[in-house]
Amino acid sequence: PIAYPVALSKPKQLKSLILVATFLENPRPFLLKFIPSSRVLALPIPTILSRIFFLGFSVKTKVIELFNKAIKTVSPSVIQYRLKEITQLKPSSQKVKLKTTYIQASNDKLVPSKSLQDWQKVCDEIDIFTVKGEHFILQANSIRCAEVVTEAVRLITRTRSE
C-alpha cells in the first residue's frame, strides 16, 4: 500500500483518497506464506484462474486477453518481490484525516472484507462503494467504477468550493 504512507505525510496537494480493493495488512497471511517461485510466476495464468480470482465470469474474453498481455509485461521477479513485501506489512493505527472513498469488489477472493475494516479504523471519513466483480474491479467493472470515482471527485470539489 502506497496511499496510506503518502496520506500520513500530508502533502498539501492531496485532498482525498480513492482506494480500490486494497489493504493495510497482509490480506491472506496463510496463502502468501507459500509464495511461488519466479519460475512459477512466469507461467501463463490459465483463463479459468483469471476469471475466478481476478476478473470474473462476466468479462469478455478480450478483457482476459488484455489482462494476460499486461501481466506478461511485468517481470516475475517483480511480482514475487511485491508479494513478499505484502507478507511484511504491519498493522498501523495512525489516522488519515482525509475524505476517503473505498471501492470494494463484491466478490474479491484476494482482499477480504477485513481489509476494508482496517481502513475504516484509520480513516476518519470513509465512503464505501461495493461494486459487482472480482479483485481487479477497475478492469472487471470499469463503467461502474468510473461512476463512483466521478461522484467522489464531484463531492470533494463541491466540499472545497463551499
C-alpha positions as a printed NumPy array, in Angstrom:
array([[  0.   ,   0.   ,   0.   ],
       [  1.371,   3.323,  -1.097],
       [ -1.618,   5.586,  -0.471],
       [ -1.508,   5.216,   3.31 ],
       [  2.034,   6.497,   3.955],
       [  1.515,   9.235,   1.373],
       [ -1.683,  10.338,   3.131],
       [  0.077,  10.288,   6.504],
       [  2.791,  12.583,   5.149],
       [  0.014,  15.156,   4.485],
       [  1.101,  16.689,   1.192],
       [ -0.903,  19.888,   0.818],
       [ -1.977,  18.99 ,  -2.738],
       [ -3.672,  15.78 ,  -1.57 ],
       [ -7.358,  16.483,  -0.961],
       [ -8.797,  12.976,  -0.715],
       [ -8.086,   9.294,  -1.243],
       [ -9.771,   6.904,  -3.611],
       [ -8.843,   3.345,  -2.693],
       [ -9.691,   0.302,  -4.765],
       [ -9.716,  -3.257,  -3.387],
       [ -6.686,  -2.556,  -1.245],
       [ -5.362,  -3.378,   2.203],
       [ -3.189,  -2.124,   5.052],
       [ -2.087,  -5.546,   6.297],
       [ -1.363,  -8.82 ,   4.563],
       [ -4.845,  -9.793,   3.35 ],
       [ -4.114, -13.512,   3.061],
       [ -1.327, -14.446,   5.515],
       [ -1.736, -18.201,   5.14 ],
       [ -1.855, -18.132,   1.357],
       [  1.127, -15.802,   0.979],
       [  3.329, -17.972,   3.201],
       [  3.755, -20.114,   0.125],
       [  4.909, -17.517,  -2.37 ],
       [  5.618, -19.244,  -5.644],
       [  8.998, -19.023,  -7.267],
       [  9.569, -16.543, -10.05 ],
       [  9.599, -19.532, -12.434],
       [  6.043, -20.43 , -11.469],
       [  5.018, -16.785, -11.755],
       [  6.441, -16.731, -15.284],
       [  3.922, -19.342, -16.438],
       [  0.797, -18.105, -18.224],
       [ -2.227, -17.718, -15.985],
       [ -4.978, -20.134, -17.018],
       [ -8.118, -18.307, -18.125],
       [-10.213, -20.07 , -15.503],
       [ -7.958, -18.746, -12.71 ],
       [ -8.057, -15.242, -14.189],
       [-11.836, -15.414, -14.127],
       [-12.131, -16.907, -10.631],
       [ -9.593, -14.731,  -8.821],
       [ -9.061, -11.592, -10.858],
       [-11.789, -10.597, -13.333],
       [-14.888, -12.754, -13.017],
       [-17.029, -14.629, -15.477],
       [-18.956, -11.652, -16.816],
       [-15.965, -10.012, -18.524],
       [-15.411, -10.517, -22.214],
       [-12.623, -12.759, -23.456],
       [-10.882,  -9.664, -24.835],
       [-10.515,  -8.289, -21.284],
       [ -8.907, -11.56 , -20.173],
       [ -6.535, -11.392, -23.145],
       [ -5.571,  -7.786, -22.338],
       [ -5.093,  -8.706, -18.682],
       [ -2.793, -11.611, -19.573],
       [ -0.859,  -9.413, -22.001],
       [ -0.377,  -6.757, -19.302],
       [  0.727,  -9.324, -16.703],
       [  3.339, -10.681, -19.129],
       [  4.976,  -7.24 , -19.246],
       [  5.809,  -7.461, -15.529],
       [  8.882,  -9.421, -14.593],
       [  8.05 , -12.489, -12.463],
       [ 10.768, -11.409, -10.019],
       [  8.959,  -8.08 ,  -9.569],
       [  5.685,  -9.867,  -8.845],
       [  7.467, -12.179,  -6.409],
       [  9.081,  -9.171,  -4.685],
       [  5.731,  -7.381,  -4.356],
       [  4.099, -10.471,  -2.879],
       [  6.956, -10.774,  -0.392],
       [  6.525,  -7.108,   0.587],
       [  2.845,  -7.769,   1.29 ],
       [  3.776, -10.521,   3.749],
       [  5.829,  -7.995,   5.731],
       [  3.111,  -5.386,   6.229],
       [  2.451,  -4.493,   9.852],
       [ -0.758,  -3.127,  11.378],
       [ -0.937,   0.599,  11.895],
       [ -3.331,   2.824,  13.751],
       [ -2.256,   6.282,  12.614],
       [ -5.315,   8.204,  11.468],
       [ -5.844,   9.529,   7.966],
       [ -7.621,  12.865,   8.106],
       [ -8.815,  12.971,   4.522],
       [-12.111,  12.201,   2.891],
       [-11.681,   8.673,   1.586],
       [-13.62 ,   6.649,  -0.954],
       [-13.158,   2.887,  -0.9  ],
       [-14.268,   0.774,  -3.852],
       [-14.762,  -2.794,  -2.704],
       [-15.149,  -5.649,  -5.186],
       [-18.238,  -7.633,  -4.236],
       [-16.613, -10.978,  -4.972],
       [-12.975, -10.308,  -4.089],
       [-11.252, -13.574,  -3.229],
       [ -7.868, -11.92 ,  -2.656],
       [ -8.736,  -8.963,  -0.415],
       [-11.302,  -9.949,   2.245],
       [-13.766,  -7.59 ,   3.921],
       [-11.475,  -7.458,   6.969],
       [ -9.161,  -5.291,   4.867],
       [-11.94 ,  -2.736,   4.484],
       [-12.492,  -2.818,   8.253],
       [ -8.799,  -1.964,   8.745],
       [ -9.27 ,   1.116,   6.556],
       [-12.412,   2.077,   8.471],
       [-10.358,   2.104,  11.683],
       [ -7.766,   4.544,  10.356],
       [ -9.905,   6.811,   8.14 ],
       [-11.932,   9.492,   9.883],
       [-14.267,   9.893,   6.917],
       [-14.737,   6.967,   4.532],
       [-17.429,   6.271,   1.953],
       [-17.708,   2.681,   0.801],
       [-18.964,   1.596,  -2.587],
       [-19.344,  -2.094,  -3.275],
       [-19.064,  -2.77 ,  -6.981],
       [-20.032,  -6.081,  -8.548],
       [-16.981,  -8.045,  -9.604],
       [-13.699,  -9.685,  -8.692],
       [-10.397,  -8.265,  -7.367],
       [ -9.353,  -6.328, -10.482],
       [-12.57 ,  -4.39 , -10.213],
       [-11.398,  -1.382, -12.244],
       [-10.914,  -3.687, -15.215],
       [-13.848,  -6.005, -14.483],
       [-16.471,  -3.285, -13.984],
       [-14.869,  -0.148, -15.361],
       [-18.079,   1.748, -16.073],
       [-19.433,   1.464, -12.526],
       [-16.019,   2.284, -11.057],
       [-15.767,   5.377, -13.266],
       [-19.182,   6.485, -11.966],
       [-18.017,   6.056,  -8.363],
       [-14.77 ,   7.949,  -8.983],
       [-16.648,  10.739, -10.761],
       [-19.046,  11.072,  -7.843],
       [-16.19 ,  11.057,  -5.307],
       [-14.374,  13.812,  -7.207],
       [-17.604,  15.796,  -7.533],
       [-18.188,  15.605,  -3.77 ],
       [-14.616,  16.715,  -2.992],
       [-14.828,  19.569,  -5.484],
       [-18.179,  20.682,  -4.073],
       [-16.894,  20.498,  -0.47 ],
       [-13.826,  22.578,  -1.326],
       [-15.879,  25.293,  -3.019],
       [-18.31 ,  25.698,  -0.084]])
